[in-house]
GROMACS .gro file of C-alpha atoms in nm:
model
  464
    1MET     CA    1  -2.323   1.404  -1.492
    2ILE     CA    2  -2.094   1.116  -1.395
    3GLY     CA    3  -2.087   1.034  -1.024
    4ARG     CA    4  -2.143   1.289  -0.746
    5GLU     CA    5  -2.463   1.122  -0.628
    6ASN     CA    6  -2.356   1.151  -0.263
    7GLU     CA    7  -2.272   1.520  -0.294
    8LEU     CA    8  -2.602   1.599  -0.464
    9GLU     CA    9  -2.789   1.392  -0.204
   10GLN     CA   10  -2.636   1.603   0.074
   11LEU     CA   11  -2.740   1.923  -0.104
   12GLU     CA   12  -3.093   1.788  -0.145
   13ARG     CA   13  -3.115   1.705   0.227
   14LEU     CA   14  -3.022   2.061   0.312
   15TYR     CA   15  -3.272   2.192   0.057
   16GLU     CA   16  -3.552   1.988   0.214
   17SER     CA   17  -3.489   2.147   0.554
   18ASP     CA   18  -3.750   2.404   0.661
   19HIS     CA   19  -3.505   2.619   0.856
   20PHE     CA   20  -3.174   2.799   0.805
   21GLU     CA   21  -2.889   2.585   0.671
   22PHE     CA   22  -2.533   2.695   0.601
   23LEU     CA   23  -2.301   2.472   0.398
   24VAL     CA   24  -1.931   2.537   0.336
   25MET     CA   25  -1.823   2.346   0.027
   26TYR     CA   26  -1.460   2.325  -0.079
   27GLY     CA   27  -1.211   2.123  -0.280
   28ARG     CA   28  -0.907   2.174  -0.499
   29ARG     CA   29  -0.934   2.338  -0.840
   30ARG     CA   30  -1.081   2.137  -1.130
   31VAL     CA   31  -1.243   1.883  -0.893
   32GLY     CA   32  -1.595   1.966  -1.012
   33LYS     CA   33  -1.748   2.183  -0.738
   34THR     CA   34  -1.909   2.429  -0.978
   35THR     CA   35  -2.048   2.146  -1.191
   36ILE     CA   36  -2.217   1.999  -0.882
   37LEU     CA   37  -2.364   2.338  -0.789
   38GLN     CA   38  -2.484   2.395  -1.144
   39GLU     CA   39  -2.655   2.056  -1.147
   40PHE     CA   40  -2.821   2.141  -0.813
   41ALA     CA   41  -2.923   2.484  -0.944
   42ALA     CA   42  -3.081   2.322  -1.250
   43ARG     CA   43  -3.319   2.137  -1.016
   44HIS     CA   44  -3.421   2.436  -0.804
   45GLU     CA   45  -3.460   2.811  -0.815
   46VAL     CA   46  -3.122   2.935  -0.696
   47LEU     CA   47  -2.965   3.275  -0.642
   48PHE     CA   48  -2.626   3.187  -0.787
   49TYR     CA   49  -2.334   3.428  -0.769
   50SER     CA   50  -1.985   3.339  -0.889
   51ALA     CA   51  -1.724   3.578  -0.748
   52GLN     CA   52  -1.438   3.689  -0.971
   53GLU     CA   53  -1.082   3.803  -0.910
   54LYS     CA   54  -1.185   4.169  -0.907
   55ASN     CA   55  -1.165   4.452  -0.659
   56ASP     CA   56  -1.427   4.480  -0.387
   57SER     CA   57  -1.646   4.743  -0.551
   58LEU     CA   58  -1.677   4.547  -0.877
   59ASN     CA   59  -1.767   4.229  -0.690
   60LEU     CA   60  -2.033   4.421  -0.498
   61GLN     CA   61  -2.164   4.559  -0.825
   62ASP     CA   62  -2.189   4.210  -0.977
   63PHE     CA   63  -2.346   4.069  -0.661
   64SER     CA   64  -2.604   4.351  -0.663
   65ARG     CA   65  -2.703   4.262  -1.019
   66ALA     CA   66  -2.737   3.893  -0.932
   67ILE     CA   67  -2.967   3.940  -0.633
   68GLN     CA   68  -3.178   4.210  -0.799
   69ARG     CA   69  -3.226   3.996  -1.107
   70TYR     CA   70  -3.327   3.703  -0.885
   71PHE     CA   71  -3.576   3.887  -0.664
   72ASP     CA   72  -3.703   4.162  -0.898
   73GLY     CA   73  -3.636   4.031  -1.247
   74GLN     CA   74  -3.454   4.351  -1.333
   75ILE     CA   75  -3.137   4.537  -1.247
   76LEU     CA   76  -3.182   4.861  -1.056
   77SER     CA   77  -2.863   5.016  -0.922
   78PRO     CA   78  -2.573   4.870  -0.722
   79PHE     CA   79  -2.604   4.867  -0.344
   80ARG     CA   80  -2.382   5.113  -0.162
   81SER     CA   81  -2.244   4.848   0.072
   82TRP     CA   82  -2.240   4.476   0.138
   83GLU     CA   83  -2.453   4.540   0.447
   84ASP     CA   84  -2.722   4.689   0.225
   85ALA     CA   85  -2.704   4.392  -0.012
   86PHE     CA   86  -2.734   4.135   0.268
   87SER     CA   87  -3.013   4.333   0.433
   88TYR     CA   88  -3.200   4.339   0.101
   89ILE     CA   89  -3.178   3.956   0.087
   90SER     CA   90  -3.316   3.937   0.442
   91ARG     CA   91  -3.619   4.147   0.351
   92ARG     CA   92  -3.695   3.973   0.021
   93ALA     CA   93  -3.629   3.618   0.146
   94SER     CA   94  -3.878   3.648   0.430
   95GLY     CA   95  -4.165   3.404   0.379
   96ARG     CA   96  -4.011   3.207   0.091
   97LYS     CA   97  -3.758   2.932   0.041
   98THR     CA   98  -3.432   3.092  -0.071
   99ILE     CA   99  -3.107   2.930  -0.185
  100LEU     CA  100  -2.804   3.160  -0.198
  101VAL     CA  101  -2.493   3.011  -0.357
  102VAL     CA  102  -2.166   3.204  -0.360
  103ASP     CA  103  -1.911   3.025  -0.574
  104GLU     CA  104  -1.540   3.110  -0.524
  105PHE     CA  105  -1.611   3.285  -0.196
  106PRO     CA  106  -1.237   3.360  -0.139
  107PHE     CA  107  -1.247   3.601  -0.437
  108MET     CA  108  -1.525   3.788  -0.259
  109ALA     CA  109  -1.404   3.780   0.102
  110GLY     CA  110  -1.030   3.790   0.028
  111PRO     CA  111  -1.018   4.156  -0.086
  112ASN     CA  112  -1.265   4.253   0.189
  113PRO     CA  113  -1.231   4.031   0.500
  114SER     CA  114  -1.505   4.229   0.676
  115ILE     CA  115  -1.760   4.052   0.454
  116LYS     CA  116  -1.735   3.753   0.689
  117SER     CA  117  -1.833   3.972   0.985
  118MET     CA  118  -2.122   4.122   0.788
  119LEU     CA  119  -2.246   3.773   0.700
  120GLN     CA  120  -2.215   3.668   1.061
  121HIS     CA  121  -2.425   3.968   1.171
  122GLU     CA  122  -2.691   3.895   0.910
  123ILE     CA  123  -2.705   3.526   1.004
  124ASP     CA  124  -2.733   3.596   1.376
  125HIS     CA  125  -2.996   3.870   1.345
  126HIS     CA  126  -3.203   3.763   1.046
  127TRP     CA  127  -3.110   3.459   0.838
  128LYS     CA  128  -3.118   3.207   1.123
  129ASP     CA  129  -3.493   3.266   1.142
  130LEU     CA  130  -3.549   3.229   0.766
  131ASN     CA  131  -3.601   2.926   0.543
  132LEU     CA  132  -3.272   3.003   0.372
  133LEU     CA  133  -2.997   2.775   0.246
  134LEU     CA  134  -2.659   2.951   0.224
  135ILE     CA  135  -2.380   2.776   0.034
  136LEU     CA  136  -2.029   2.924   0.031
  137CYS     CA  137  -1.794   2.742  -0.206
  138GLY     CA  138  -1.424   2.785  -0.273
  139SER     CA  139  -1.116   2.628  -0.431
  140SER     CA  140  -0.874   2.767  -0.175
  141VAL     CA  141  -0.896   2.482   0.073
  142SER     CA  142  -0.694   2.662   0.342
  143PHE     CA  143  -0.913   2.975   0.314
  144MET     CA  144  -1.236   2.778   0.339
  145VAL     CA  145  -1.116   2.559   0.626
  146ASN     CA  146  -0.925   2.816   0.831
  147GLU     CA  147  -1.061   3.157   0.741
  148THR     CA  148  -1.425   3.062   0.682
  149MET     CA  149  -1.488   2.778   0.929
  150GLY     CA  150  -1.186   2.824   1.158
  151TYR     CA  151  -1.206   2.922   1.526
  152GLU     CA  152  -1.090   3.279   1.460
  153SER     CA  153  -1.338   3.335   1.177
  154PRO     CA  154  -1.651   3.544   1.249
  155LEU     CA  155  -1.848   3.263   1.084
  156TYR     CA  156  -1.718   3.001   1.328
  157GLY     CA  157  -2.002   2.794   1.470
  158ARG     CA  158  -2.259   2.918   1.217
  159THR     CA  159  -2.219   2.640   0.962
  160THR     CA  160  -2.462   2.349   0.972
  161ALA     CA  161  -2.272   2.133   0.724
  162ALA     CA  162  -1.938   2.107   0.545
  163LEU     CA  163  -1.852   1.921   0.228
  164GLU     CA  164  -1.509   1.859   0.082
  165VAL     CA  165  -1.543   1.756  -0.282
  166LEU     CA  166  -1.281   1.490  -0.349
  167PRO     CA  167  -1.147   1.351  -0.676
  168PHE     CA  168  -1.316   1.041  -0.817
  169ASP     CA  169  -1.174   0.703  -0.728
  170TYR     CA  170  -1.070   0.455  -0.999
  171LEU     CA  171  -1.419   0.307  -1.036
  172ASP     CA  172  -1.599   0.636  -1.099
  173ALA     CA  173  -1.313   0.756  -1.321
  174ALA     CA  174  -1.354   0.444  -1.536
  175LEU     CA  175  -1.704   0.564  -1.634
  176PHE     CA  176  -1.541   0.833  -1.848
  177PHE     CA  177  -1.396   0.557  -2.072
  178PRO     CA  178  -1.668   0.297  -2.127
  179LYS     CA  179  -1.498   0.151  -2.438
  180TYR     CA  180  -1.163   0.094  -2.270
  181SER     CA  181  -1.062  -0.243  -2.127
  182HIS     CA  182  -1.025  -0.264  -1.750
  183GLU     CA  183  -0.649  -0.241  -1.785
  184GLU     CA  184  -0.678   0.069  -2.003
  185GLN     CA  185  -0.924   0.227  -1.758
  186LEU     CA  186  -0.675   0.178  -1.476
  187ILE     CA  187  -0.388   0.318  -1.683
  188ALA     CA  188  -0.601   0.623  -1.765
  189TYR     CA  189  -0.660   0.668  -1.393
  190GLY     CA  190  -0.288   0.623  -1.323
  191ILE     CA  191  -0.217   0.909  -1.565
  192LEU     CA  192  -0.508   1.146  -1.498
  193GLY     CA  193  -0.625   1.061  -1.147
  194GLY     CA  194  -0.980   1.147  -1.048
  195ILE     CA  195  -1.008   1.514  -1.142
  196PRO     CA  196  -1.310   1.541  -1.376
  197ARG     CA  197  -1.159   1.820  -1.586
  198TYR     CA  198  -0.853   1.606  -1.656
  199LEU     CA  199  -1.060   1.296  -1.732
  200ASN     CA  200  -1.270   1.497  -1.976
  201ALA     CA  201  -0.953   1.606  -2.157
  202PHE     CA  202  -0.901   1.252  -2.287
  203SER     CA  203  -1.132   1.139  -2.566
  204PRO     CA  204  -1.294   0.801  -2.491
  205GLU     CA  205  -1.284   0.735  -2.866
  206CYS     CA  206  -0.903   0.759  -2.884
  207SER     CA  207  -0.640   0.523  -2.749
  208ILE     CA  208  -0.437   0.622  -2.444
  209GLN     CA  209  -0.132   0.678  -2.664
  210GLU     CA  210  -0.328   0.904  -2.899
  211ASN     CA  211  -0.463   1.100  -2.602
  212LEU     CA  212  -0.114   1.141  -2.460
  213GLU     CA  213   0.006   1.272  -2.794
  214ARG     CA  214  -0.282   1.518  -2.841
  215GLU     CA  215  -0.360   1.630  -2.484
  216VAL     CA  216  -0.038   1.600  -2.279
  217VAL     CA  217   0.291   1.609  -2.471
  218ARG     CA  218   0.181   1.854  -2.741
  219ASN     CA  219   0.288   2.212  -2.665
  220GLY     CA  220  -0.026   2.417  -2.612
  221ALA     CA  221  -0.249   2.127  -2.509
  222PHE     CA  222  -0.460   2.175  -2.196
  223LEU     CA  223  -0.264   1.926  -1.985
  224TYR     CA  224   0.079   2.025  -2.118
  225ASP     CA  225   0.133   2.300  -1.859
  226GLU     CA  226  -0.165   2.251  -1.627
  227PRO     CA  227   0.029   2.187  -1.299
  228MET     CA  228   0.246   2.494  -1.353
  229MET     CA  229  -0.058   2.709  -1.432
  230LEU     CA  230  -0.231   2.606  -1.110
  231LEU     CA  231   0.082   2.665  -0.902
  232ARG     CA  232   0.103   3.019  -1.037
  233MET     CA  233  -0.264   3.075  -0.952
  234GLU     CA  234  -0.237   2.935  -0.599
  235LEU     CA  235   0.107   3.038  -0.474
  236ARG     CA  236   0.331   3.342  -0.456
  237GLU     CA  237   0.660   3.154  -0.498
  238PRO     CA  238   0.576   2.879  -0.748
  239GLY     CA  239   0.943   2.812  -0.822
  240VAL     CA  240   1.023   2.666  -0.480
  241TYR     CA  241   0.698   2.468  -0.463
  242ASN     CA  242   0.765   2.342  -0.813
  243SER     CA  243   1.107   2.217  -0.705
  244ILE     CA  244   0.958   2.036  -0.406
  245LEU     CA  245   0.698   1.861  -0.618
  246GLU     CA  246   0.962   1.760  -0.871
  247VAL     CA  247   1.196   1.599  -0.617
  248VAL     CA  248   0.910   1.425  -0.435
  249ALA     CA  249   0.795   1.280  -0.768
  250GLY     CA  250   1.155   1.165  -0.815
  251GLY     CA  251   1.159   0.972  -0.489
  252CYS     CA  252   1.272   1.217  -0.219
  253ASN     CA  253   1.005   1.176   0.045
  254LYS     CA  254   1.148   1.293   0.380
  255VAL     CA  255   1.185   1.657   0.484
  256THR     CA  256   1.563   1.631   0.511
  257GLU     CA  257   1.594   1.466   0.170
  258ILE     CA  258   1.365   1.723   0.010
  259ALA     CA  259   1.550   2.016   0.168
  260ASP     CA  260   1.889   1.881   0.056
  261ALA     CA  261   1.765   1.813  -0.296
  262ILE     CA  262   1.632   2.168  -0.350
  263HIS     CA  263   1.913   2.334  -0.147
  264GLU     CA  264   1.680   2.504   0.102
  265ASP     CA  265   1.684   2.527   0.481
  266LYS     CA  266   1.495   2.240   0.646
  267SER     CA  267   1.264   2.463   0.852
  268LYS     CA  268   1.181   2.676   0.549
  269CYS     CA  269   1.117   2.365   0.345
  270SER     CA  270   0.877   2.238   0.614
  271LYS     CA  271   0.667   2.554   0.577
  272TYR     CA  272   0.643   2.507   0.200
  273ILE     CA  273   0.545   2.144   0.252
  274SER     CA  274   0.269   2.254   0.495
  275THR     CA  275   0.127   2.480   0.224
  276LEU     CA  276   0.132   2.200  -0.033
  277LEU     CA  277  -0.046   1.976   0.218
  278ALA     CA  278  -0.312   2.244   0.272
  279ILE     CA  279  -0.390   2.273  -0.099
  280ARG     CA  280  -0.401   1.893  -0.135
  281LEU     CA  281  -0.104   1.856  -0.370
  282LEU     CA  282   0.109   1.668  -0.117
  283GLU     CA  283  -0.005   1.416   0.140
  284LYS     CA  284   0.161   1.299   0.460
  285ARG     CA  285   0.205   0.927   0.511
  286VAL     CA  286   0.309   0.717   0.808
  287PRO     CA  287   0.334   0.337   0.825
  288CYS     CA  288  -0.015   0.192   0.871
  289GLY     CA  289  -0.107   0.174   1.237
  290GLU     CA  290   0.157   0.418   1.359
  291PRO     CA  291   0.073   0.761   1.513
  292GLU     CA  292   0.063   1.076   1.301
  293GLY     CA  293   0.382   1.201   1.463
  294SER     CA  294   0.583   0.896   1.362
  295LYS     CA  295   0.949   0.955   1.284
  296LYS     CA  296   0.895   0.745   0.973
  297THR     CA  297   0.676   1.017   0.818
  298ILE     CA  298   0.715   1.060   0.444
  299TYR     CA  299   0.548   1.283   0.184
  300ALA     CA  300   0.401   1.187  -0.152
  301LEU     CA  301   0.221   1.357  -0.437
  302ALA     CA  302  -0.150   1.331  -0.364
  303ASP     CA  303  -0.263   1.372  -0.724
  304PRO     CA  304  -0.185   1.100  -0.984
  305PHE     CA  305  -0.167   1.348  -1.271
  306TYR     CA  306   0.088   1.565  -1.088
  307ARG     CA  307   0.294   1.255  -1.021
  308PHE     CA  308   0.273   1.160  -1.389
  309TRP     CA  309   0.345   1.515  -1.511
  310TYR     CA  310   0.651   1.568  -1.293
  311HIS     CA  311   0.779   1.221  -1.370
  312TYR     CA  312   0.752   1.254  -1.748
  313ILE     CA  313   0.668   1.601  -1.877
  314PHE     CA  314   0.834   1.857  -1.651
  315SER     CA  315   1.195   1.751  -1.695
  316ASN     CA  316   1.159   1.616  -2.051
  317LYS     CA  317   0.987   1.901  -2.237
  318SER     CA  318   1.287   1.991  -2.451
  319TYR     CA  319   1.363   1.627  -2.523
  320TYR     CA  320   1.002   1.552  -2.619
  321GLU     CA  321   0.994   1.854  -2.851
  322LEU     CA  322   1.296   1.717  -3.035
  323LEU     CA  323   1.155   1.366  -3.031
  324GLY     CA  324   0.815   1.472  -3.163
  325THR     CA  325   0.477   1.417  -3.000
  326ALA     CA  326   0.408   1.079  -3.159
  327ASP     CA  327   0.739   0.924  -3.056
  328ALA     CA  328   0.725   1.090  -2.715
  329ALA     CA  329   0.383   0.938  -2.647
  330ALA     CA  330   0.506   0.599  -2.769
  331GLU     CA  331   0.808   0.615  -2.537
  332ILE     CA  332   0.589   0.702  -2.238
  333MET     CA  333   0.360   0.410  -2.316
  334GLU     CA  334   0.658   0.173  -2.311
  335GLU     CA  335   0.756   0.292  -1.964
  336LEU     CA  336   0.406   0.307  -1.813
  337PRO     CA  337   0.395  -0.050  -1.673
  338ASP     CA  338   0.677   0.037  -1.430
  339PHE     CA  339   0.522   0.375  -1.348
  340MET     CA  340   0.186   0.211  -1.272
  341GLY     CA  341   0.317   0.020  -0.970
  342LEU     CA  342   0.244   0.293  -0.713
  343ALA     CA  343  -0.075   0.396  -0.891
  344PHE     CA  344  -0.200   0.038  -0.876
  345GLU     CA  345  -0.136   0.025  -0.501
  346GLU     CA  346  -0.359   0.330  -0.459
  347ILE     CA  347  -0.626   0.173  -0.681
  348CYS     CA  348  -0.621  -0.143  -0.469
  349ARG     CA  349  -0.646   0.065  -0.151
  350GLN     CA  350  -0.954   0.235  -0.294
  351TYR     CA  351  -1.098  -0.108  -0.374
  352LEU     CA  352  -1.053  -0.217  -0.013
  353LEU     CA  353  -1.216   0.105   0.110
  354ARG     CA  354  -1.520   0.033  -0.108
  355GLN     CA  355  -1.528  -0.325   0.021
  356ALA     CA  356  -1.511  -0.199   0.380
  357ARG     CA  357  -1.803   0.040   0.329
  358GLU     CA  358  -2.008  -0.248   0.189
  359ARG     CA  359  -1.906  -0.472   0.482
  360LYS     CA  360  -1.738  -0.723   0.252
  361LEU     CA  361  -1.410  -0.745   0.447
  362PRO     CA  362  -1.351  -0.967   0.751
  363PHE     CA  363  -1.369  -0.649   0.964
  364VAL     CA  364  -1.407  -0.274   0.923
  365PRO     CA  365  -1.052  -0.131   0.921
  366ALA     CA  366  -0.959   0.144   1.163
  367PHE     CA  367  -0.626   0.184   0.982
  368ILE     CA  368  -0.548   0.123   0.616
  369GLY     CA  369  -0.243   0.210   0.407
  370LYS     CA  370   0.109   0.108   0.320
  371TRP     CA  371   0.336  -0.029   0.596
  372TRP     CA  372   0.713  -0.019   0.611
  373GLY     CA  373   0.961  -0.083   0.888
  374ASN     CA  374   1.198  -0.334   1.045
  375ASN     CA  375   1.113  -0.702   1.021
  376PRO     CA  376   1.285  -0.897   1.301
  377ALA     CA  377   1.219  -1.223   1.118
  378ILE     CA  378   1.465  -1.128   0.843
  379ARG     CA  379   1.658  -0.861   1.036
  380ALA     CA  380   1.601  -0.612   0.757
  381GLN     CA  381   1.362  -0.345   0.636
  382ASP     CA  382   1.040  -0.474   0.486
  383ASP     CA  383   0.709  -0.343   0.356
  384VAL     CA  384   0.349  -0.438   0.282
  385ASP     CA  385   0.174  -0.273  -0.015
  386ILE     CA  386  -0.153  -0.237   0.176
  387LEU     CA  387  -0.220  -0.322   0.538
  388ALA     CA  388  -0.560  -0.295   0.702
  389LEU     CA  389  -0.591  -0.326   1.080
  390ASN     CA  390  -0.889  -0.344   1.312
  391LYS     CA  391  -0.928  -0.095   1.596
  392LYS     CA  392  -0.739  -0.305   1.850
  393LYS     CA  393  -0.473  -0.410   1.596
  394THR     CA  394  -0.546  -0.774   1.673
  395GLU     CA  395  -0.655  -0.858   1.318
  396GLY     CA  396  -0.505  -0.757   0.986
  397ILE     CA  397  -0.544  -0.787   0.610
  398PHE     CA  398  -0.211  -0.809   0.427
  399CYS     CA  399  -0.236  -0.722   0.059
  400GLU     CA  400   0.018  -0.740  -0.225
  401CYS     CA  401  -0.052  -0.556  -0.554
  402LYS     CA  402   0.110  -0.652  -0.886
  403PHE     CA  403   0.066  -0.466  -1.216
  404THR     CA  404   0.310  -0.681  -1.411
  405SER     CA  405   0.269  -0.854  -1.746
  406ARG     CA  406   0.343  -1.202  -1.609
  407PRO     CA  407   0.147  -1.421  -1.366
  408MET     CA  408   0.249  -1.369  -1.005
  409PRO     CA  409   0.504  -1.634  -0.896
  410MET     CA  410   0.543  -1.814  -0.564
  411GLU     CA  411   0.829  -1.585  -0.459
  412GLU     CA  412   0.585  -1.293  -0.429
  413TYR     CA  413   0.348  -1.507  -0.226
  414GLU     CA  414   0.628  -1.600   0.013
  415ASP     CA  415   0.745  -1.239   0.042
  416LEU     CA  416   0.409  -1.125   0.178
  417LEU     CA  417   0.392  -1.406   0.431
  418THR     CA  418   0.743  -1.316   0.543
  419ALA     CA  419   0.653  -0.947   0.579
  420ALA     CA  420   0.359  -1.045   0.800
  421LYS     CA  421   0.605  -1.199   1.047
  422ALA     CA  422   0.695  -0.843   1.151
  423PHE     CA  423   0.361  -0.844   1.335
  424PRO     CA  424   0.264  -1.040   1.649
  425GLU     CA  425   0.207  -1.411   1.604
  426SER     CA  426  -0.117  -1.372   1.798
  427MET     CA  427  -0.263  -1.140   1.532
  428LYS     CA  428  -0.529  -1.296   1.313
  429LYS     CA  429  -0.397  -1.251   0.959
  430HIS     CA  430  -0.578  -1.255   0.626
  431PHE     CA  431  -0.380  -1.259   0.303
  432LEU     CA  432  -0.492  -1.102  -0.023
  433PHE     CA  433  -0.321  -1.068  -0.361
  434ILE     CA  434  -0.434  -0.851  -0.652
  435SER     CA  435  -0.255  -0.923  -0.981
  436LYS     CA  436  -0.316  -0.777  -1.325
  437SER     CA  437  -0.193  -1.090  -1.504
  438GLY     CA  438  -0.320  -1.363  -1.275
  439TYR     CA  439  -0.116  -1.625  -1.090
  440THR     CA  440   0.103  -1.927  -1.161
  441LEU     CA  441  -0.056  -2.267  -1.099
  442PRO     CA  442   0.150  -2.337  -0.782
  443VAL     CA  443   0.030  -2.009  -0.633
  444GLN     CA  444  -0.332  -2.091  -0.718
  445GLU     CA  445  -0.304  -2.435  -0.559
  446ARG     CA  446  -0.138  -2.309  -0.243
  447ALA     CA  447  -0.385  -2.021  -0.205
  448ALA     CA  448  -0.672  -2.271  -0.228
  449ARG     CA  449  -0.519  -2.481   0.049
  450GLU     CA  450  -0.447  -2.186   0.277
  451GLY     CA  451  -0.763  -1.983   0.218
  452THR     CA  452  -0.580  -1.692   0.057
  453ARG     CA  453  -0.780  -1.467  -0.176
  454LEU     CA  454  -0.643  -1.415  -0.528
  455LEU     CA  455  -0.802  -1.128  -0.721
  456THR     CA  456  -0.762  -0.995  -1.074
  457LEU     CA  457  -0.867  -0.672  -1.244
  458GLU     CA  458  -1.212  -0.817  -1.308
  459ASN     CA  459  -1.268  -0.841  -0.933
  460LEU     CA  460  -1.179  -0.474  -0.887
  461PHE     CA  461  -1.457  -0.377  -1.125
  462ALA     CA  462  -1.711  -0.640  -1.020
  463GLY     CA  463  -1.691  -0.532  -0.656
  464GLU     CA  464  -1.628  -0.888  -0.538
   0.00000   0.00000   0.00000
């Protein structure tokens, strides 16, 4: 299995405990939660139950089979109630190490919310005194966070650990394509993001263009309609959410702009946006260093593949069908360098986060992200691709990211230094450039004189 060492290490720590442990594990669909649990289960004896979208009685019937097969090696008859099933686990788990994994817990507790109260009763009266590891896992992030761990949940305060499984970053995602060049690995990430299921859809033996033709633009391919399929699974009104995602991908990033673009009331639109934030399809952004409630708040697609799909596939399906899959893939490839600009900024941000964790930056950032706002030095709006600030905001790293086919010229160097003038003169400033195609000689010479770091794609992969 590629990656996930940290997640498996956390599961192993809980397994090694000699008392009751309760982990809530969650993350968006396709992120690889079940794969992690299956890998963990392959190492240990685990009572593994995967809930289905069935009614309550059928889920109880399936759960009964799973626990009877685990403890007795045979199936007897279904338990009459969930209380009986949980009580049976309490009796049979006494005196032995037991791992109970419930995958897709929302399918089990959604139709019957009282299951959470029954679990709470069993934990408080029996399981807390047993050498038992309980893992509840789910793809509905809002359900797991609010209705399983939230203050109003009967299970509130019973968990001993929580784990959100996140998509891979660019470096782990690159492991799926060992034969690709660094540039191709980054382009693959810009298209697919870090969702393992999406990364696995591309063949590492085929070129990116061939993969686009076979796995994205071809009607019937797995990735052809994937975002729409997930919206229908997650949400009751996919049409409105779909419209929001489309206009955000097109550049509308403020609530007012989004509401106007989809012709919906602003307050109603805000509620839809909150839901998309909860399921990790949108993310809220403010200029680096500003408070969460900043009036400059904008929204962006959190997932690279959704951004790619809404940018290219959603509005061009009919056109691509007329064009043909081969020509459609070729046309997308021609336009990808421009599309990769924002994706490359995210990749560079991930690089800086890795550097920070390894203590390779001048300081550990308390804030990191894009900055935009007024620059008094030029009396105009300005921006910095990536800004990292220390806790007191007295020191900063100013980073410019370029995914262009030509070496970065002096004008870009000057632009970043000018943008930094929007910040106090007393701030200690470090300047960093990351360019796909290197730098002109004048830039290299000036950077050497001024102590500015110039990085290329090789540095992103070497961890320098």
